[in-house]
Amino acid sequence: MAEEEINEDHPAEIHEYLSAFENSIGVIDDMLKTMMSVSRNELLQKLDPLEHAKVDLVSAYTLNSMFWAYLATQGVNPKEHPVKQELERIRVYMNSVKEITDKKKAARLDKGAASRFVKNALWEPKPKNASKVASKEKSSR
């Protein structure tokens, strides 16, 4: 019966969009309840500085994104609001943290081992005199 009332309030073309939006809001609500159930200090004590930065950035980005949606529902164009610059600033920091994380995951190169490997794998021509010297050494024995 509730769906019948909803269908009367809005055009049928947007029903799927509204249902998806409602489901997304429910997921966000569940995530926020989970985050709020743990004290922030407890959470941050268990994290290293990089993970701490990630949590702070995701929190800031989420709050600003929600404010963006709020502005849109109030008829304010969020693209012309300072929240746009704030989201971009946070995105730059998120990219910086991602670069640091990627550098940590990158394979390390042991330069000494690599140079020995390459040196031994390359063919080195013997000097012309080396064959004559080797044959003379064999004949003198």
PDB file of C-alpha atoms in Angstrom, residues 8-125:
ATOM      1  CA  GLU A   8       0.706   8.728  -6.875  1.00  0.00           C
ATOM      2  CA  ASP A   9       3.128  11.360  -5.579  1.00  0.00           C
ATOM      3  CA  HIS A  10       5.659  11.203  -8.414  1.00  0.00           C
ATOM      4  CA  PRO A  11       5.849  10.233 -12.080  1.00  0.00           C
ATOM      5  CA  ALA A  12       6.430   6.560 -12.843  1.00  0.00           C
ATOM      6  CA  GLU A  13       9.599   7.376 -14.832  1.00  0.00           C
ATOM      7  CA  ILE A  14      11.527   8.309 -11.717  1.00  0.00           C
ATOM      8  CA  HIS A  15      10.287   5.501  -9.467  1.00  0.00           C
ATOM      9  CA  GLU A  16      13.418   3.380 -10.047  1.00  0.00           C
ATOM     10  CA  TYR A  17      15.688   6.332  -9.285  1.00  0.00           C
ATOM     11  CA  LEU A  18      13.824   7.106  -6.073  1.00  0.00           C
ATOM     12  CA  SER A  19      13.953   3.455  -4.994  1.00  0.00           C
ATOM     13  CA  ALA A  20      17.698   3.311  -5.632  1.00  0.00           C
ATOM     14  CA  PHE A  21      18.134   6.570  -3.729  1.00  0.00           C
ATOM     15  CA  GLU A  22      16.137   5.249  -0.792  1.00  0.00           C
ATOM     16  CA  ASN A  23      18.238   2.065  -0.731  1.00  0.00           C
ATOM     17  CA  SER A  24      21.441   4.126  -0.834  1.00  0.00           C
ATOM     18  CA  ILE A  25      20.261   6.269   2.063  1.00  0.00           C
ATOM     19  CA  GLY A  26      19.559   3.090   4.029  1.00  0.00           C
ATOM     20  CA  VAL A  27      23.078   1.785   3.343  1.00  0.00           C
ATOM     21  CA  ILE A  28      24.600   5.116   4.398  1.00  0.00           C
ATOM     22  CA  ASP A  29      22.510   5.091   7.569  1.00  0.00           C
ATOM     23  CA  ASP A  30      23.733   1.578   8.438  1.00  0.00           C
ATOM     24  CA  MET A  31      27.367   2.567   7.827  1.00  0.00           C
ATOM     25  CA  LEU A  32      27.040   5.691   9.955  1.00  0.00           C
ATOM     26  CA  LYS A  33      25.499   3.696  12.800  1.00  0.00           C
ATOM     27  CA  THR A  34      28.414   1.261  12.612  1.00  0.00           C
ATOM     28  CA  MET A  35      30.973   4.081  12.633  1.00  0.00           C
ATOM     29  CA  MET A  36      29.250   5.869  15.486  1.00  0.00           C
ATOM     30  CA  SER A  37      29.108   2.702  17.619  1.00  0.00           C
ATOM     31  CA  VAL A  38      32.910   2.778  18.057  1.00  0.00           C
ATOM     32  CA  SER A  39      34.573   5.689  19.787  1.00  0.00           C
ATOM     33  CA  ARG A  40      36.806   7.682  17.453  1.00  0.00           C
ATOM     34  CA  ASN A  41      39.710   7.595  19.928  1.00  0.00           C
ATOM     35  CA  GLU A  42      39.522   3.793  20.172  1.00  0.00           C
ATOM     36  CA  LEU A  43      39.501   3.496  16.418  1.00  0.00           C
ATOM     37  CA  LEU A  44      42.397   5.885  15.844  1.00  0.00           C
ATOM     38  CA  GLN A  45      44.588   4.281  18.519  1.00  0.00           C
ATOM     39  CA  LYS A  46      44.551   1.030  16.546  1.00  0.00           C
ATOM     40  CA  LEU A  47      45.606   2.675  13.277  1.00  0.00           C
ATOM     41  CA  ASP A  48      48.995   3.708  11.932  1.00  0.00           C
ATOM     42  CA  PRO A  49      49.397   7.333  10.761  1.00  0.00           C
ATOM     43  CA  LEU A  50      48.625   6.523   7.117  1.00  0.00           C
ATOM     44  CA  GLU A  51      45.417   4.690   8.013  1.00  0.00           C
ATOM     45  CA  HIS A  52      44.546   7.557  10.381  1.00  0.00           C
ATOM     46  CA  ALA A  53      44.879   9.994   7.469  1.00  0.00           C
ATOM     47  CA  LYS A  54      42.681   7.784   5.284  1.00  0.00           C
ATOM     48  CA  VAL A  55      39.925   7.702   7.924  1.00  0.00           C
ATOM     49  CA  ASP A  56      40.067  11.478   8.346  1.00  0.00           C
ATOM     50  CA  LEU A  57      39.960  12.084   4.597  1.00  0.00           C
ATOM     51  CA  VAL A  58      37.083   9.678   3.996  1.00  0.00           C
ATOM     52  CA  SER A  59      35.153  11.250   6.869  1.00  0.00           C
ATOM     53  CA  ALA A  60      35.705  14.772   5.554  1.00  0.00           C
ATOM     54  CA  TYR A  61      34.840  13.759   1.997  1.00  0.00           C
ATOM     55  CA  THR A  62      31.674  11.977   3.146  1.00  0.00           C
ATOM     56  CA  LEU A  63      30.457  14.930   5.206  1.00  0.00           C
ATOM     57  CA  ASN A  64      31.107  17.382   2.389  1.00  0.00           C
ATOM     58  CA  SER A  65      29.396  15.088  -0.116  1.00  0.00           C
ATOM     59  CA  MET A  66      26.362  14.878   2.133  1.00  0.00           C
ATOM     60  CA  PHE A  67      26.352  18.667   2.416  1.00  0.00           C
ATOM     61  CA  TRP A  68      26.555  18.826  -1.401  1.00  0.00           C
ATOM     62  CA  ALA A  69      23.428  16.645  -1.595  1.00  0.00           C
ATOM     63  CA  TYR A  70      21.708  18.783   1.047  1.00  0.00           C
ATOM     64  CA  LEU A  71      22.412  21.943  -0.945  1.00  0.00           C
ATOM     65  CA  ALA A  72      20.994  20.305  -4.059  1.00  0.00           C
ATOM     66  CA  THR A  73      17.794  19.391  -2.191  1.00  0.00           C
ATOM     67  CA  GLN A  74      17.456  22.998  -1.015  1.00  0.00           C
ATOM     68  CA  GLY A  75      17.649  24.344  -4.554  1.00  0.00           C
ATOM     69  CA  VAL A  76      21.197  25.731  -4.186  1.00  0.00           C
ATOM     70  CA  ASN A  77      23.609  24.957  -7.002  1.00  0.00           C
ATOM     71  CA  PRO A  78      26.496  23.187  -5.191  1.00  0.00           C
ATOM     72  CA  LYS A  79      28.807  23.814  -8.155  1.00  0.00           C
ATOM     73  CA  GLU A  80      28.737  27.514  -7.265  1.00  0.00           C
ATOM     74  CA  HIS A  81      29.177  26.921  -3.530  1.00  0.00           C
ATOM     75  CA  PRO A  82      32.517  26.774  -1.640  1.00  0.00           C
ATOM     76  CA  VAL A  83      31.819  23.107  -0.868  1.00  0.00           C
ATOM     77  CA  LYS A  84      33.009  22.328  -4.397  1.00  0.00           C
ATOM     78  CA  GLN A  85      36.491  23.716  -3.658  1.00  0.00           C
ATOM     79  CA  GLU A  86      36.548  21.828  -0.365  1.00  0.00           C
ATOM     80  CA  LEU A  87      35.737  18.538  -2.087  1.00  0.00           C
ATOM     81  CA  GLU A  88      38.473  19.194  -4.631  1.00  0.00           C
ATOM     82  CA  ARG A  89      40.981  19.981  -1.882  1.00  0.00           C
ATOM     83  CA  ILE A  90      40.135  16.741  -0.081  1.00  0.00           C
ATOM     84  CA  ARG A  91      40.398  14.822  -3.360  1.00  0.00           C
ATOM     85  CA  VAL A  92      43.948  16.178  -3.867  1.00  0.00           C
ATOM     86  CA  TYR A  93      44.923  14.948  -0.401  1.00  0.00           C
ATOM     87  CA  MET A  94      43.316  11.581  -1.095  1.00  0.00           C
ATOM     88  CA  ASN A  95      45.426  11.263  -4.249  1.00  0.00           C
ATOM     89  CA  SER A  96      48.551  12.087  -2.231  1.00  0.00           C
ATOM     90  CA  VAL A  97      47.750   9.364   0.289  1.00  0.00           C
ATOM     91  CA  LYS A  98      47.081   6.951  -2.579  1.00  0.00           C
ATOM     92  CA  GLU A  99      50.506   7.721  -4.081  1.00  0.00           C
ATOM     93  CA  ILE A 100      52.167   7.047  -0.724  1.00  0.00           C
ATOM     94  CA  THR A 101      50.270   3.771  -0.390  1.00  0.00           C
ATOM     95  CA  ASP A 102      51.221   2.745  -3.927  1.00  0.00           C
ATOM     96  CA  LYS A 103      54.888   3.500  -3.239  1.00  0.00           C
ATOM     97  CA  LYS A 104      54.784   1.258  -0.165  1.00  0.00           C
ATOM     98  CA  LYS A 105      53.261  -1.571  -2.210  1.00  0.00           C
ATOM     99  CA  ALA A 106      55.761  -1.194  -5.060  1.00  0.00           C
ATOM    100  CA  ALA A 107      58.411  -3.866  -5.407  1.00  0.00           C
ATOM    101  CA  ARG A 108      61.812  -3.016  -3.981  1.00  0.00           C
ATOM    102  CA  LEU A 109      64.868  -3.435  -6.185  1.00  0.00           C
ATOM    103  CA  ASP A 110      68.104  -4.817  -4.808  1.00  0.00           C
ATOM    104  CA  LYS A 111      70.501  -2.923  -7.041  1.00  0.00           C
ATOM    105  CA  GLY A 112      73.488  -5.111  -6.190  1.00  0.00           C
ATOM    106  CA  ALA A 113      71.671  -8.334  -7.011  1.00  0.00           C
ATOM    107  CA  ALA A 114      70.198  -6.838 -10.178  1.00  0.00           C
ATOM    108  CA  SER A 115      73.595  -5.666 -11.455  1.00  0.00           C
ATOM    109  CA  ARG A 116      75.161  -9.083 -10.731  1.00  0.00           C
ATOM    110  CA  PHE A 117      72.286 -10.791 -12.509  1.00  0.00           C
ATOM    111  CA  VAL A 118      72.604  -8.573 -15.572  1.00  0.00           C
ATOM    112  CA  LYS A 119      76.392  -8.804 -15.599  1.00  0.00           C
ATOM    113  CA  ASN A 120      76.304 -12.613 -15.521  1.00  0.00           C
ATOM    114  CA  ALA A 121      73.499 -12.838 -18.057  1.00  0.00           C
ATOM    115  CA  LEU A 122      75.235 -10.704 -20.690  1.00  0.00           C
ATOM    116  CA  TRP A 123      77.597 -12.250 -23.197  1.00  0.00           C
ATOM    117  CA  GLU A 124      81.073 -10.841 -23.066  1.00  0.00           C
ATOM    118  CA  PRO A 125      83.384 -11.420 -26.043  1.00  0.00           C
TER     119      PRO A 125
END
